[in-house]
């Protein structure tokens, strides 16, 4: 019988690499800044009987830099970030720039009236009010029950 040396740190390193590979495949290939991290605006979605409310956190941008396109089934948000930070401390000036574009497509749980969408951009938060299509509001689905 051959003994095999178990190295838990090597196994953890292998697991870490696999998890990183998995998350890299799930993250859309958008604005990769100098540190290699993609900018994907975080989103929050609330489904009410009348509408879907969607909020995205997109700080440091102007409303005219955003492009919002809505279909009956999805919302696509894209834009270009131009950010500059400059600090002066003890006679030394440090300046950082971040540029790049992003795009995020969010599928919607129900069909909406895309011609009646309302949008507001305030304090770095994009808020969308997406009214549901009339057919979706009153829709009743008959469920067939299977007997085994």
PDB file of C-alpha atoms in Angstrom:
ATOM      1  CA  UNK A   1       0.000   0.000   0.000  1.00  0.00           C
ATOM      2  CA  UNK A   2       1.390   3.367  -1.007  1.00  0.00           C
ATOM      3  CA  UNK A   3       0.989   6.327   1.278  1.00  0.00           C
ATOM      4  CA  UNK A   4       0.109   9.627  -0.318  1.00  0.00           C
ATOM      5  CA  UNK A   5       0.948  12.782   1.529  1.00  0.00           C
ATOM      6  CA  UNK A   6      -2.087  15.029   1.993  1.00  0.00           C
ATOM      7  CA  UNK A   7      -1.355  18.728   1.732  1.00  0.00           C
ATOM      8  CA  UNK A   8      -4.451  20.698   2.771  1.00  0.00           C
ATOM      9  CA  UNK A   9      -2.960  24.069   1.773  1.00  0.00           C
ATOM     10  CA  UNK A  10      -2.415  22.848  -1.791  1.00  0.00           C
ATOM     11  CA  UNK A  11      -6.017  21.641  -1.917  1.00  0.00           C
ATOM     12  CA  UNK A  12      -7.251  25.017  -0.649  1.00  0.00           C
ATOM     13  CA  UNK A  13      -5.144  26.800  -3.262  1.00  0.00           C
ATOM     14  CA  UNK A  14      -6.609  24.592  -5.970  1.00  0.00           C
ATOM     15  CA  UNK A  15     -10.126  25.288  -4.691  1.00  0.00           C
ATOM     16  CA  UNK A  16      -9.398  29.042  -4.664  1.00  0.00           C
ATOM     17  CA  UNK A  17      -8.234  28.930  -8.297  1.00  0.00           C
ATOM     18  CA  UNK A  18     -11.343  27.002  -9.344  1.00  0.00           C
ATOM     19  CA  UNK A  19     -13.650  29.443  -7.532  1.00  0.00           C
ATOM     20  CA  UNK A  20     -11.872  32.416  -9.153  1.00  0.00           C
ATOM     21  CA  UNK A  21     -12.226  30.781 -12.559  1.00  0.00           C
ATOM     22  CA  UNK A  22     -15.939  30.186 -11.927  1.00  0.00           C
ATOM     23  CA  UNK A  23     -16.625  33.775 -10.847  1.00  0.00           C
ATOM     24  CA  UNK A  24     -14.564  35.156 -13.740  1.00  0.00           C
ATOM     25  CA  UNK A  25     -16.760  33.211 -16.154  1.00  0.00           C
ATOM     26  CA  UNK A  26     -19.922  34.641 -14.548  1.00  0.00           C
ATOM     27  CA  UNK A  27     -18.725  38.271 -14.537  1.00  0.00           C
ATOM     28  CA  UNK A  28     -19.422  40.095 -17.802  1.00  0.00           C
ATOM     29  CA  UNK A  29     -16.340  41.251 -19.661  1.00  0.00           C
ATOM     30  CA  UNK A  30     -16.777  44.990 -19.184  1.00  0.00           C
ATOM     31  CA  UNK A  31     -14.649  47.883 -17.979  1.00  0.00           C
ATOM     32  CA  UNK A  32     -11.565  46.184 -16.612  1.00  0.00           C
ATOM     33  CA  UNK A  33      -9.685  48.861 -14.701  1.00  0.00           C
ATOM     34  CA  UNK A  34      -5.982  48.808 -13.936  1.00  0.00           C
ATOM     35  CA  UNK A  35      -6.477  46.325 -11.088  1.00  0.00           C
ATOM     36  CA  UNK A  36      -8.272  43.868 -13.415  1.00  0.00           C
ATOM     37  CA  UNK A  37     -11.645  44.144 -11.703  1.00  0.00           C
ATOM     38  CA  UNK A  38     -14.706  44.610 -13.899  1.00  0.00           C
ATOM     39  CA  UNK A  39     -17.116  47.414 -13.095  1.00  0.00           C
ATOM     40  CA  UNK A  40     -20.594  45.956 -12.880  1.00  0.00           C
ATOM     41  CA  UNK A  41     -23.116  48.293 -11.261  1.00  0.00           C
ATOM     42  CA  UNK A  42     -24.935  46.588  -8.385  1.00  0.00           C
ATOM     43  CA  UNK A  43     -28.691  46.312  -8.876  1.00  0.00           C
ATOM     44  CA  UNK A  44     -31.744  45.922  -6.681  1.00  0.00           C
ATOM     45  CA  UNK A  45     -35.110  44.800  -8.061  1.00  0.00           C
ATOM     46  CA  UNK A  46     -38.551  44.889  -6.409  1.00  0.00           C
ATOM     47  CA  UNK A  47     -41.578  43.225  -7.976  1.00  0.00           C
ATOM     48  CA  UNK A  48     -44.961  44.718  -7.028  1.00  0.00           C
ATOM     49  CA  UNK A  49     -48.400  43.860  -8.457  1.00  0.00           C
ATOM     50  CA  UNK A  50     -48.372  46.994 -10.649  1.00  0.00           C
ATOM     51  CA  UNK A  51     -44.714  47.472 -11.612  1.00  0.00           C
ATOM     52  CA  UNK A  52     -41.120  46.388 -11.311  1.00  0.00           C
ATOM     53  CA  UNK A  53     -38.830  48.857  -9.548  1.00  0.00           C
ATOM     54  CA  UNK A  54     -35.160  48.626 -10.490  1.00  0.00           C
ATOM     55  CA  UNK A  55     -32.310  50.580  -8.874  1.00  0.00           C
ATOM     56  CA  UNK A  56     -28.689  50.592  -9.974  1.00  0.00           C
ATOM     57  CA  UNK A  57     -25.803  52.183  -8.133  1.00  0.00           C
ATOM     58  CA  UNK A  58     -23.687  54.051 -10.675  1.00  0.00           C
ATOM     59  CA  UNK A  59     -21.678  56.696  -8.782  1.00  0.00           C
ATOM     60  CA  UNK A  60     -19.463  59.306 -10.362  1.00  0.00           C
ATOM     61  CA  UNK A  61     -21.393  59.620 -13.599  1.00  0.00           C
ATOM     62  CA  UNK A  62     -23.685  62.148 -15.187  1.00  0.00           C
ATOM     63  CA  UNK A  63     -27.150  61.241 -16.484  1.00  0.00           C
ATOM     64  CA  UNK A  64     -26.115  62.111 -20.045  1.00  0.00           C
ATOM     65  CA  UNK A  65     -23.318  59.496 -19.856  1.00  0.00           C
ATOM     66  CA  UNK A  66     -25.882  56.698 -19.333  1.00  0.00           C
ATOM     67  CA  UNK A  67     -27.788  54.812 -22.021  1.00  0.00           C
ATOM     68  CA  UNK A  68     -30.881  52.885 -20.905  1.00  0.00           C
ATOM     69  CA  UNK A  69     -32.690  50.628 -23.361  1.00  0.00           C
ATOM     70  CA  UNK A  70     -35.812  48.716 -22.364  1.00  0.00           C
ATOM     71  CA  UNK A  71     -37.545  45.844 -24.118  1.00  0.00           C
ATOM     72  CA  UNK A  72     -40.619  44.011 -22.844  1.00  0.00           C
ATOM     73  CA  UNK A  73     -38.349  41.338 -21.294  1.00  0.00           C
ATOM     74  CA  UNK A  74     -35.085  43.053 -20.267  1.00  0.00           C
ATOM     75  CA  UNK A  75     -33.319  46.293 -19.389  1.00  0.00           C
ATOM     76  CA  UNK A  76     -29.878  47.153 -20.800  1.00  0.00           C
ATOM     77  CA  UNK A  77     -27.839  49.861 -19.094  1.00  0.00           C
ATOM     78  CA  UNK A  78     -24.543  51.058 -20.512  1.00  0.00           C
ATOM     79  CA  UNK A  79     -22.329  54.026 -19.975  1.00  0.00           C
ATOM     80  CA  UNK A  80     -18.846  55.380 -19.793  1.00  0.00           C
ATOM     81  CA  UNK A  81     -17.073  56.252 -16.571  1.00  0.00           C
ATOM     82  CA  UNK A  82     -14.687  59.134 -16.426  1.00  0.00           C
ATOM     83  CA  UNK A  83     -13.409  59.625 -12.929  1.00  0.00           C
ATOM     84  CA  UNK A  84     -10.520  61.723 -11.674  1.00  0.00           C
ATOM     85  CA  UNK A  85      -9.280  61.963  -8.104  1.00  0.00           C
ATOM     86  CA  UNK A  86      -6.638  64.443  -7.031  1.00  0.00           C
ATOM     87  CA  UNK A  87      -5.263  64.940  -3.508  1.00  0.00           C
ATOM     88  CA  UNK A  88      -2.518  67.223  -2.264  1.00  0.00           C
ATOM     89  CA  UNK A  89      -0.839  66.320   0.981  1.00  0.00           C
ATOM     90  CA  UNK A  90       2.462  67.590   2.425  1.00  0.00           C
ATOM     91  CA  UNK A  91       3.442  69.238  -0.849  1.00  0.00           C
ATOM     92  CA  UNK A  92       2.791  66.060  -2.832  1.00  0.00           C
ATOM     93  CA  UNK A  93       0.007  65.726  -5.399  1.00  0.00           C
ATOM     94  CA  UNK A  94      -1.549  62.356  -6.158  1.00  0.00           C
ATOM     95  CA  UNK A  95      -3.862  62.010  -9.134  1.00  0.00           C
ATOM     96  CA  UNK A  96      -5.835  58.932 -10.222  1.00  0.00           C
ATOM     97  CA  UNK A  97      -7.957  58.504 -13.327  1.00  0.00           C
ATOM     98  CA  UNK A  98     -10.496  55.776 -14.109  1.00  0.00           C
ATOM     99  CA  UNK A  99     -12.002  55.495 -17.536  1.00  0.00           C
ATOM    100  CA  UNK A 100     -13.967  52.776 -19.211  1.00  0.00           C
ATOM    101  CA  UNK A 101     -17.336  51.632 -20.379  1.00  0.00           C
ATOM    102  CA  UNK A 102     -19.734  49.126 -18.891  1.00  0.00           C
ATOM    103  CA  UNK A 103     -22.881  47.319 -19.958  1.00  0.00           C
ATOM    104  CA  UNK A 104     -25.332  45.346 -17.870  1.00  0.00           C
ATOM    105  CA  UNK A 105     -28.408  43.515 -19.137  1.00  0.00           C
ATOM    106  CA  UNK A 106     -31.002  42.578 -16.532  1.00  0.00           C
ATOM    107  CA  UNK A 107     -33.719  40.100 -17.545  1.00  0.00           C
ATOM    108  CA  UNK A 108     -37.137  40.956 -16.112  1.00  0.00           C
ATOM    109  CA  UNK A 109     -39.408  38.442 -14.356  1.00  0.00           C
ATOM    110  CA  UNK A 110     -42.522  39.580 -16.296  1.00  0.00           C
ATOM    111  CA  UNK A 111     -43.321  41.518 -19.445  1.00  0.00           C
ATOM    112  CA  UNK A 112     -43.557  45.283 -19.052  1.00  0.00           C
ATOM    113  CA  UNK A 113     -44.918  48.267 -20.952  1.00  0.00           C
ATOM    114  CA  UNK A 114     -41.586  49.522 -22.228  1.00  0.00           C
ATOM    115  CA  UNK A 115     -43.131  52.712 -23.657  1.00  0.00           C
ATOM    116  CA  UNK A 116     -44.235  53.806 -20.142  1.00  0.00           C
ATOM    117  CA  UNK A 117     -40.933  53.441 -18.281  1.00  0.00           C
ATOM    118  CA  UNK A 118     -39.939  56.285 -15.947  1.00  0.00           C
ATOM    119  CA  UNK A 119     -36.294  56.911 -15.014  1.00  0.00           C
ATOM    120  CA  UNK A 120     -34.542  59.136 -12.492  1.00  0.00           C
ATOM    121  CA  UNK A 121     -30.824  59.534 -11.777  1.00  0.00           C
ATOM    122  CA  UNK A 122     -30.006  61.164  -8.450  1.00  0.00           C
ATOM    123  CA  UNK A 123     -26.970  60.955  -6.142  1.00  0.00           C
ATOM    124  CA  UNK A 124     -25.396  58.150  -8.175  1.00  0.00           C
ATOM    125  CA  UNK A 125     -28.508  55.940  -8.145  1.00  0.00           C
ATOM    126  CA  UNK A 126     -30.471  55.184 -11.303  1.00  0.00           C
ATOM    127  CA  UNK A 127     -34.110  54.357 -10.474  1.00  0.00           C
ATOM    128  CA  UNK A 128     -36.412  52.823 -13.063  1.00  0.00           C
ATOM    129  CA  UNK A 129     -40.165  52.336 -12.685  1.00  0.00           C
ATOM    130  CA  UNK A 130     -41.219  49.619 -15.133  1.00  0.00           C
ATOM    131  CA  UNK A 131     -45.031  49.241 -15.289  1.00  0.00           C
ATOM    132  CA  UNK A 132     -46.214  45.702 -15.982  1.00  0.00           C
ATOM    133  CA  UNK A 133     -48.099  44.886 -19.163  1.00  0.00           C
ATOM    134  CA  UNK A 134     -51.867  44.636 -18.609  1.00  0.00           C
ATOM    135  CA  UNK A 135     -51.872  40.974 -19.638  1.00  0.00           C
ATOM    136  CA  UNK A 136     -49.300  40.234 -16.920  1.00  0.00           C
ATOM    137  CA  UNK A 137     -51.241  42.015 -14.170  1.00  0.00           C
ATOM    138  CA  UNK A 138     -54.409  39.958 -14.649  1.00  0.00           C
ATOM    139  CA  UNK A 139     -52.821  36.726 -15.774  1.00  0.00           C
ATOM    140  CA  UNK A 140     -54.058  33.518 -14.143  1.00  0.00           C
ATOM    141  CA  UNK A 141     -52.297  30.299 -15.022  1.00  0.00           C
ATOM    142  CA  UNK A 142     -54.004  26.905 -14.685  1.00  0.00           C
ATOM    143  CA  UNK A 143     -51.617  24.350 -13.224  1.00  0.00           C
ATOM    144  CA  UNK A 144     -51.995  20.738 -14.308  1.00  0.00           C
ATOM    145  CA  UNK A 145     -51.490  18.235 -11.516  1.00  0.00           C
ATOM    146  CA  UNK A 146     -49.856  15.024 -12.531  1.00  0.00           C
ATOM    147  CA  UNK A 147     -50.749  11.741 -10.795  1.00  0.00           C
ATOM    148  CA  UNK A 148     -47.991   9.218 -10.264  1.00  0.00           C
TER     149      UNK A 148
END
